[in-house]
Amino acid sequence: IPSIYSFKYKNYCDKQREMTALLNRITDQVNPIWIEGVLSTSSGVIKRCSRDMPGFDVSLKFDAVNQRIVFEELQFSEDWGDSSTIPSSYQEGHHISVEQLRTFQHDYTFWILSEETDRKLSSVFSPLDSNDDMTPDVIVSRDGLLAFYEFGTTMNSNRLQGPHDIKIEKYKSVINDRLRNDSKEVKCFLAAIIVSTTAICYSDLLDLDEFTINELIHRYRFATRVVDEAKRQGVQLAESPREQELINLKLTLTSIEPEFTDDGLPGAVTKGSIITDDISTEAALNYSKLLYHKCFLEGVRHMGKQDVPDRGQITDYIDSIIGGRVDQKSIIQLPGNLPSP
C-alpha cells in the first residue's frame, strides 16, 4: 500500500513494529502435520467479534478535479484507548486517491498483517505456465518454509465459509504443480482469512488471538464507512482500473465550471450581460423610431416594380422545384413591389 497512512500518536513507532511482526508470529505458530514438498491446507473456522466497536465520526470531501478524498474531520470516542491502530490511522487534512479507494476496504483491513500484497508465484517458483503471474496476497519465504496467505472481505457475515474455500481452491492445485515441478523439499502451507463486519473465517492452521480478530473486523467496518461516505460525496467506483480512469475523467470534466468574460469588464462573471443602466426607456424608444425610419427610407430608395415576365419566371422556378404541385393556400401573397433586402 502506498505510504498514505500517517499517524499522530508518539507511540505508534513501537505499535507499527509490533503489528508488522504479527504475520511472522502467526506463521511461526503454524504447526500442522505436514510432509516436505506437499502443500498443507485446512478447513475454515468462524469466530465472531467479541468487542463492540467504539464510536467514531468521519467527514470527507470529494475533490473531483484532483480525484482524491480528503479527511476533513475525524472524531473517536475515548473508548478506543491506545491498543487499536484505527484512531491513529489518519489525521484531518490527509487524503487518498480515488484509485486507492477502489481497493481501500481490502488494503486497510489487512494492512496490520502486511503493508505489501499481491506477490507473484514466479517470485518463489520456476516459470511453468500461464499461472506464473497469479498473486497470493502474501508469500512468506524462509529456509525450509513457504507460506501462502490469501485475504478477502465480504459484507455477508452469514456466508464466510464459501469465500474461504474458494480462496483455498484457487491456489491449491497451482501451488502443488509448482512444488512437484521444482522438487522443492520445503514445508509449505496455504491459508486464507475472510473478514466481514461482524465475524471472521480463517484457516484452522492459524492461531489468531482475540485482539487480532477484533482489530481486523473493526478495520473493515471503518474502511466500509469511509467508502460509503465517499460515495455519498459523489465518488463512483469501478471494477477495473481502466473503467475507473474513464469515470474519473468524466467527473473531472463535469466539475469544471466555465468562466465568461466581457470585454472591458474587470474579472470573470458567471454569464454574459449587456449593461443598460445609463439608457432610459424614453431614449431607447426614440432611438428605435429613428432606426426604423432610416431602414424604411433606404428600402424605398432601392424598391423596384415587379413586372409580369418576372412573375412568370418566379412561378416557373417554383414549379421546377416542387413539381408544380403547389397548395395555393400555403403561398404567401406578397405585394407587387418590395424594398430590396
Short mmCIF file of C-alpha atoms in Angstrom, two decimals:
data_model
loop_
_atom_site.label_atom_id
_atom_site.label_comp_id
_atom_site.label_asym_id
_atom_site.label_seq_id
_atom_site.Cartn_x
_atom_site.Cartn_y
_atom_site.Cartn_z
CA ILE A 1 0.00 0.00 0.00
CA PRO A 2 1.37 3.47 -0.77
CA SER A 3 2.56 5.43 2.22
CA ILE A 4 -0.76 7.25 2.62
CA TYR A 5 -1.23 6.30 6.26
CA SER A 6 0.06 8.96 8.64
CA PHE A 7 -0.11 8.65 12.38
CA LYS A 8 -0.38 11.13 15.20
CA TYR A 9 0.45 9.13 18.32
CA LYS A 10 4.04 9.24 19.53
CA ASN A 11 3.95 5.59 20.50
CA TYR A 12 2.98 4.47 17.01
CA CYS A 13 6.53 3.52 16.03
CA ASP A 14 6.50 0.78 18.65
CA LYS A 15 2.96 -0.20 17.65
CA GLN A 16 3.96 -0.37 13.99
CA ARG A 17 6.87 -2.69 14.69
CA GLU A 18 4.58 -4.86 16.76
CA MET A 19 1.83 -5.10 14.13
CA THR A 20 4.11 -5.66 11.12
CA ALA A 21 5.65 -8.58 13.01
CA LEU A 22 2.19 -10.05 13.59
CA LEU A 23 2.09 -12.20 10.45
CA ASN A 24 5.57 -13.56 11.20
CA ARG A 25 4.39 -14.61 14.65
CA ILE A 26 1.28 -16.21 13.17
CA THR A 27 3.45 -18.08 10.67
CA ASP A 28 5.82 -19.29 13.38
CA GLN A 29 2.90 -20.72 15.36
CA VAL A 30 1.68 -22.90 12.49
CA ASN A 31 2.49 -26.49 13.40
CA PRO A 32 0.42 -28.90 11.29
CA ILE A 33 1.26 -32.46 10.38
CA TRP A 34 2.93 -31.93 7.02
CA ILE A 35 5.24 -33.60 4.56
CA GLU A 36 8.04 -31.77 2.79
CA GLY A 37 7.11 -30.93 -0.80
CA VAL A 38 3.38 -31.31 -0.15
CA LEU A 39 1.08 -28.34 0.32
CA SER A 40 -0.82 -28.31 3.61
CA THR A 41 -4.28 -26.75 3.77
CA SER A 42 -7.12 -26.83 6.26
CA SER A 43 -10.78 -26.00 6.69
CA GLY A 44 -12.02 -22.66 7.93
CA VAL A 45 -13.07 -21.75 11.43
CA ILE A 46 -15.50 -18.89 12.10
CA LYS A 47 -15.15 -16.51 15.04
CA ARG A 48 -17.46 -13.64 15.96
CA CYS A 49 -16.36 -10.21 17.06
CA SER A 50 -16.17 -10.22 20.85
CA ARG A 51 -15.99 -6.46 21.39
CA ASP A 52 -18.37 -3.72 20.30
CA MET A 53 -16.74 -1.20 18.03
CA PRO A 54 -16.32 2.15 19.85
CA GLY A 55 -17.96 5.19 18.29
CA PHE A 56 -16.35 7.39 15.69
CA ASP A 57 -17.33 10.07 13.20
CA VAL A 58 -15.69 10.73 9.85
CA SER A 59 -16.35 13.62 7.46
CA LEU A 60 -14.95 13.53 3.93
CA LYS A 61 -14.74 15.91 0.99
CA PHE A 62 -14.51 14.72 -2.61
CA ASP A 63 -12.07 16.76 -4.70
CA ALA A 64 -13.30 15.87 -8.20
CA VAL A 65 -10.67 17.93 -10.03
CA ASN A 66 -7.74 16.20 -8.32
CA GLN A 67 -9.62 12.89 -7.91
CA ARG A 68 -8.95 12.50 -4.21
CA ILE A 69 -10.88 12.15 -0.97
CA VAL A 70 -9.89 14.48 1.85
CA PHE A 71 -10.44 13.63 5.53
CA GLU A 72 -12.00 16.85 6.82
CA GLU A 73 -12.96 15.68 10.31
CA LEU A 74 -12.17 12.59 12.40
CA GLN A 75 -13.53 12.05 15.89
CA PHE A 76 -13.03 8.93 18.02
CA SER A 77 -14.54 8.22 21.41
CA GLU A 78 -12.31 7.67 24.43
CA ASP A 79 -13.36 4.01 24.47
CA TRP A 80 -10.84 3.25 21.73
CA GLY A 81 -7.85 3.56 24.03
CA ASP A 82 -4.32 3.14 22.69
CA SER A 83 -4.43 -0.53 21.72
CA SER A 84 -6.21 -0.16 18.36
CA THR A 85 -4.41 1.07 15.26
CA ILE A 86 -7.55 2.72 13.84
CA PRO A 87 -7.68 6.11 15.67
CA SER A 88 -4.09 6.84 14.68
CA SER A 89 -4.50 5.87 11.03
CA TYR A 90 -5.37 9.29 9.67
CA GLN A 91 -5.25 12.94 10.57
CA GLU A 92 -7.60 15.68 9.43
CA GLY A 93 -6.45 17.05 6.09
CA HIS A 94 -4.89 13.83 4.84
CA HIS A 95 -6.22 12.35 1.63
CA ILE A 96 -6.32 9.24 -0.53
CA SER A 97 -6.82 8.97 -4.27
CA VAL A 98 -9.95 7.54 -5.89
CA GLU A 99 -7.84 4.70 -7.28
CA GLN A 100 -6.67 3.83 -3.76
CA LEU A 101 -10.27 3.99 -2.54
CA ARG A 102 -11.23 1.31 -5.08
CA THR A 103 -9.32 -1.32 -3.04
CA PHE A 104 -9.41 0.56 0.27
CA GLN A 105 -11.58 -1.93 2.18
CA HIS A 106 -9.21 -4.81 1.43
CA ASP A 107 -5.95 -2.87 1.80
CA TYR A 108 -6.85 -1.04 5.00
CA THR A 109 -8.28 -4.14 6.68
CA PHE A 110 -5.20 -6.31 6.18
CA TRP A 111 -2.55 -3.61 6.45
CA ILE A 112 -1.77 -4.76 10.01
CA LEU A 113 -0.78 -8.15 8.58
CA SER A 114 1.16 -6.93 5.58
CA GLU A 115 1.83 -3.50 4.08
CA GLU A 116 2.51 -5.04 0.67
CA THR A 117 0.30 -7.58 -1.05
CA ASP A 118 -0.01 -9.44 -4.37
CA ARG A 119 3.36 -11.11 -4.84
CA LYS A 120 3.67 -13.29 -7.94
CA LEU A 121 4.17 -17.05 -7.72
CA SER A 122 7.07 -16.69 -10.13
CA SER A 123 8.99 -14.92 -7.36
CA VAL A 124 9.41 -18.23 -5.48
CA PHE A 125 8.88 -20.86 -8.20
CA SER A 126 10.45 -21.56 -11.58
CA PRO A 127 8.41 -20.48 -14.64
CA LEU A 128 5.87 -23.15 -15.53
CA ASP A 129 2.72 -21.91 -17.26
CA SER A 130 0.26 -19.02 -17.58
CA ASN A 131 -0.43 -19.15 -13.85
CA ASP A 132 3.04 -17.84 -13.02
CA ASP A 133 1.57 -14.35 -12.68
CA MET A 134 -1.01 -15.33 -10.07
CA THR A 135 -0.59 -13.25 -6.95
CA PRO A 136 -1.41 -14.51 -3.46
CA ASP A 137 -1.74 -11.63 -1.04
CA VAL A 138 1.33 -12.63 0.97
CA ILE A 139 4.16 -15.12 0.44
CA VAL A 140 6.47 -15.84 3.36
CA SER A 141 9.67 -17.49 2.17
CA ARG A 142 12.27 -18.72 4.66
CA ASP A 143 14.78 -21.53 4.86
CA GLY A 144 12.75 -24.70 4.55
CA LEU A 145 9.38 -22.91 4.64
CA LEU A 146 6.90 -21.46 2.15
CA ALA A 147 3.69 -19.92 3.46
CA PHE A 148 0.95 -18.53 1.22
CA TYR A 149 -1.82 -16.26 2.52
CA GLU A 150 -4.97 -15.14 0.77
CA PHE A 151 -7.13 -12.34 2.21
CA GLY A 152 -10.69 -11.35 1.41
CA THR A 153 -13.62 -9.27 2.66
CA THR A 154 -17.37 -9.70 2.40
CA MET A 155 -20.47 -7.86 3.56
CA ASN A 156 -22.31 -11.15 4.17
CA SER A 157 -21.41 -12.33 7.67
CA ASN A 158 -23.57 -15.44 7.32
CA ARG A 159 -21.60 -16.87 4.40
CA LEU A 160 -17.92 -16.80 5.28
CA GLN A 161 -17.02 -20.45 4.72
CA GLY A 162 -17.70 -20.31 0.98
CA PRO A 163 -15.32 -17.41 0.18
CA HIS A 164 -12.65 -19.07 2.37
CA ASP A 165 -12.88 -22.36 0.46
CA ILE A 166 -12.85 -20.55 -2.90
CA LYS A 167 -9.60 -18.80 -1.97
CA ILE A 168 -8.01 -22.14 -0.99
CA GLU A 169 -9.14 -23.97 -4.13
CA LYS A 170 -7.94 -21.12 -6.34
CA TYR A 171 -4.31 -21.72 -5.39
CA LYS A 172 -4.19 -25.30 -4.13
CA SER A 173 -3.54 -27.15 -7.38
CA VAL A 174 -1.47 -24.32 -8.85
CA ILE A 175 0.98 -24.38 -5.91
CA ASN A 176 1.11 -28.20 -5.83
CA ASP A 177 2.04 -28.25 -9.53
CA ARG A 178 4.96 -25.95 -8.84
CA LEU A 179 6.14 -27.87 -5.81
CA ARG A 180 6.34 -31.02 -7.94
CA ASN A 181 7.94 -29.21 -10.86
CA ASP A 182 10.68 -27.65 -8.71
CA SER A 183 11.06 -30.71 -6.47
CA LYS A 184 11.19 -28.34 -3.53
CA GLU A 185 11.95 -30.03 -0.24
CA VAL A 186 10.27 -27.41 1.90
CA LYS A 187 7.38 -27.30 4.29
CA CYS A 188 4.55 -25.41 2.63
CA PHE A 189 1.08 -24.33 3.68
CA LEU A 190 -1.76 -22.25 2.27
CA ALA A 191 -4.15 -20.28 4.50
CA ALA A 192 -6.99 -17.82 3.92
CA ILE A 193 -8.56 -15.11 6.07
CA ILE A 194 -12.01 -13.70 5.23
CA VAL A 195 -13.33 -10.71 7.19
CA SER A 196 -16.88 -9.36 7.44
CA THR A 197 -18.44 -6.62 9.55
CA THR A 198 -19.22 -8.94 12.47
CA ALA A 199 -17.18 -12.13 12.02
CA ILE A 200 -14.07 -13.68 10.52
CA CYS A 201 -13.29 -17.01 8.88
CA TYR A 202 -9.69 -18.23 8.85
CA SER A 203 -7.86 -21.48 8.23
CA ASP A 204 -7.58 -23.51 11.40
CA LEU A 205 -3.86 -23.88 10.74
CA LEU A 206 -3.60 -20.38 12.14
CA ASP A 207 -3.83 -19.28 15.74
CA LEU A 208 -5.42 -15.82 15.76
CA ASP A 209 -5.84 -14.20 19.15
CA GLU A 210 -8.93 -12.28 20.20
CA PHE A 211 -7.32 -8.86 19.72
CA THR A 212 -6.28 -9.63 16.14
CA ILE A 213 -9.75 -10.93 15.26
CA ASN A 214 -11.49 -7.84 16.67
CA GLU A 215 -8.97 -5.48 15.10
CA LEU A 216 -9.42 -6.95 11.61
CA ILE A 217 -13.22 -6.73 11.89
CA HIS A 218 -13.13 -3.17 13.22
CA ARG A 219 -10.71 -2.06 10.50
CA TYR A 220 -13.02 -3.49 7.83
CA ARG A 221 -16.01 -1.67 9.35
CA PHE A 222 -14.06 1.59 9.45
CA ALA A 223 -12.95 1.17 5.82
CA THR A 224 -16.52 0.39 4.75
CA ARG A 225 -17.75 3.54 6.48
CA VAL A 226 -15.13 5.61 4.65
CA VAL A 227 -16.08 4.14 1.26
CA ASP A 228 -19.81 4.66 1.88
CA GLU A 229 -19.23 8.27 2.92
CA ALA A 230 -17.08 8.88 -0.16
CA LYS A 231 -19.85 7.55 -2.40
CA ARG A 232 -22.31 9.93 -0.75
CA GLN A 233 -19.94 12.74 -1.68
CA GLY A 234 -20.16 11.77 -5.35
CA VAL A 235 -17.34 9.24 -5.77
CA GLN A 236 -18.04 6.49 -8.31
CA LEU A 237 -16.04 3.26 -8.11
CA ALA A 238 -15.45 0.79 -10.96
CA GLU A 239 -14.36 -2.83 -11.08
CA SER A 240 -11.20 -2.28 -13.12
CA PRO A 241 -8.52 0.45 -13.22
CA ARG A 242 -9.42 1.19 -16.87
CA GLU A 243 -13.10 1.75 -16.08
CA GLN A 244 -12.11 3.82 -13.05
CA GLU A 245 -9.93 6.05 -15.21
CA LEU A 246 -12.83 6.79 -17.57
CA ILE A 247 -15.17 7.58 -14.67
CA ASN A 248 -12.59 9.86 -13.07
CA LEU A 249 -12.12 11.73 -16.35
CA LYS A 250 -15.86 12.27 -16.73
CA LEU A 251 -16.24 13.52 -13.14
CA THR A 252 -13.28 15.84 -13.55
CA LEU A 253 -14.68 17.41 -16.73
CA THR A 254 -18.17 17.85 -15.30
CA SER A 255 -16.76 19.53 -12.20
CA ILE A 256 -15.03 22.27 -14.19
CA GLU A 257 -17.33 25.31 -14.50
CA PRO A 258 -16.74 27.70 -17.43
CA GLU A 259 -15.88 31.33 -16.80
CA PHE A 260 -17.42 34.03 -19.01
CA THR A 261 -15.77 37.39 -19.54
CA ASP A 262 -16.97 40.57 -21.23
CA ASP A 263 -14.56 42.92 -22.97
CA GLY A 264 -13.97 45.98 -20.87
CA LEU A 265 -15.24 44.38 -17.66
CA PRO A 266 -12.73 43.56 -14.93
CA GLY A 267 -12.59 39.95 -13.73
CA ALA A 268 -14.74 36.94 -14.57
CA VAL A 269 -18.52 36.93 -14.48
CA THR A 270 -20.90 34.00 -14.35
CA LYS A 271 -22.80 34.92 -17.51
CA GLY A 272 -22.69 37.42 -20.35
CA SER A 273 -24.63 40.63 -19.82
CA ILE A 274 -25.42 43.94 -21.55
CA ILE A 275 -25.19 46.96 -19.30
CA THR A 276 -28.13 49.35 -19.99
CA ASP A 277 -28.26 51.22 -16.71
CA ASP A 278 -27.39 54.51 -18.43
CA ILE A 279 -30.18 54.27 -21.07
CA SER A 280 -33.71 55.41 -20.22
CA THR A 281 -36.86 53.90 -21.69
CA GLU A 282 -37.73 57.16 -23.46
CA ALA A 283 -34.26 57.37 -25.05
CA ALA A 284 -34.44 53.76 -26.23
CA LEU A 285 -37.92 54.38 -27.76
CA ASN A 286 -36.76 57.47 -29.64
CA TYR A 287 -33.69 55.63 -30.94
CA SER A 288 -35.79 52.71 -32.20
CA LYS A 289 -38.10 55.10 -34.09
CA LEU A 290 -35.16 56.79 -35.78
CA LEU A 291 -33.57 53.43 -36.67
CA TYR A 292 -36.82 52.08 -38.14
CA HIS A 293 -37.39 55.28 -40.18
CA LYS A 294 -33.86 55.12 -41.57
CA CYS A 295 -34.18 51.49 -42.62
CA PHE A 296 -37.56 52.15 -44.26
CA LEU A 297 -36.24 55.06 -46.37
CA GLU A 298 -33.25 53.01 -47.53
CA GLY A 299 -35.58 50.20 -48.60
CA VAL A 300 -37.87 52.56 -50.53
CA ARG A 301 -34.94 54.04 -52.45
CA HIS A 302 -33.95 50.58 -53.69
CA MET A 303 -37.51 49.50 -54.42
CA GLY A 304 -38.22 48.23 -57.94
CA LYS A 305 -41.55 47.37 -59.60
CA GLN A 306 -42.06 43.67 -60.40
CA ASP A 307 -43.37 43.20 -63.96
CA VAL A 308 -45.23 40.26 -65.49
CA PRO A 309 -42.19 38.48 -67.04
CA ASP A 310 -40.54 38.48 -63.63
CA ARG A 311 -43.66 36.97 -62.06
CA GLY A 312 -43.69 34.22 -64.69
CA GLN A 313 -40.07 33.40 -64.06
CA ILE A 314 -40.77 33.09 -60.37
CA THR A 315 -43.70 30.72 -61.00
CA ASP A 316 -41.61 28.56 -63.34
CA TYR A 317 -38.86 28.38 -60.75
CA ILE A 318 -41.28 27.24 -58.04
CA ASP A 319 -42.75 24.59 -60.34
CA SER A 320 -39.29 23.26 -61.19
CA ILE A 321 -38.53 22.72 -57.52
CA ILE A 322 -41.76 21.20 -56.21
CA GLY A 323 -43.06 19.69 -59.44
CA GLY A 324 -45.88 22.13 -59.99
CA ARG A 325 -47.93 20.76 -57.14
CA VAL A 326 -48.47 23.94 -55.22
CA ASP A 327 -51.03 24.38 -52.48
CA GLN A 328 -52.31 27.87 -53.19
CA LYS A 329 -53.34 28.29 -49.58
CA SER A 330 -49.76 27.89 -48.50
CA ILE A 331 -48.43 30.63 -50.79
CA ILE A 332 -47.83 33.92 -49.03
CA GLN A 333 -49.35 36.73 -51.03
CA LEU A 334 -46.77 39.47 -51.50
CA PRO A 335 -47.31 42.98 -52.82
CA GLY A 336 -46.35 43.81 -56.36
CA ASN A 337 -43.23 45.63 -55.26
CA LEU A 338 -40.94 45.22 -52.26
CA PRO A 339 -37.95 47.04 -50.84
CA SER A 340 -34.66 45.44 -51.77
CA PRO A 341 -33.08 43.39 -48.97
#
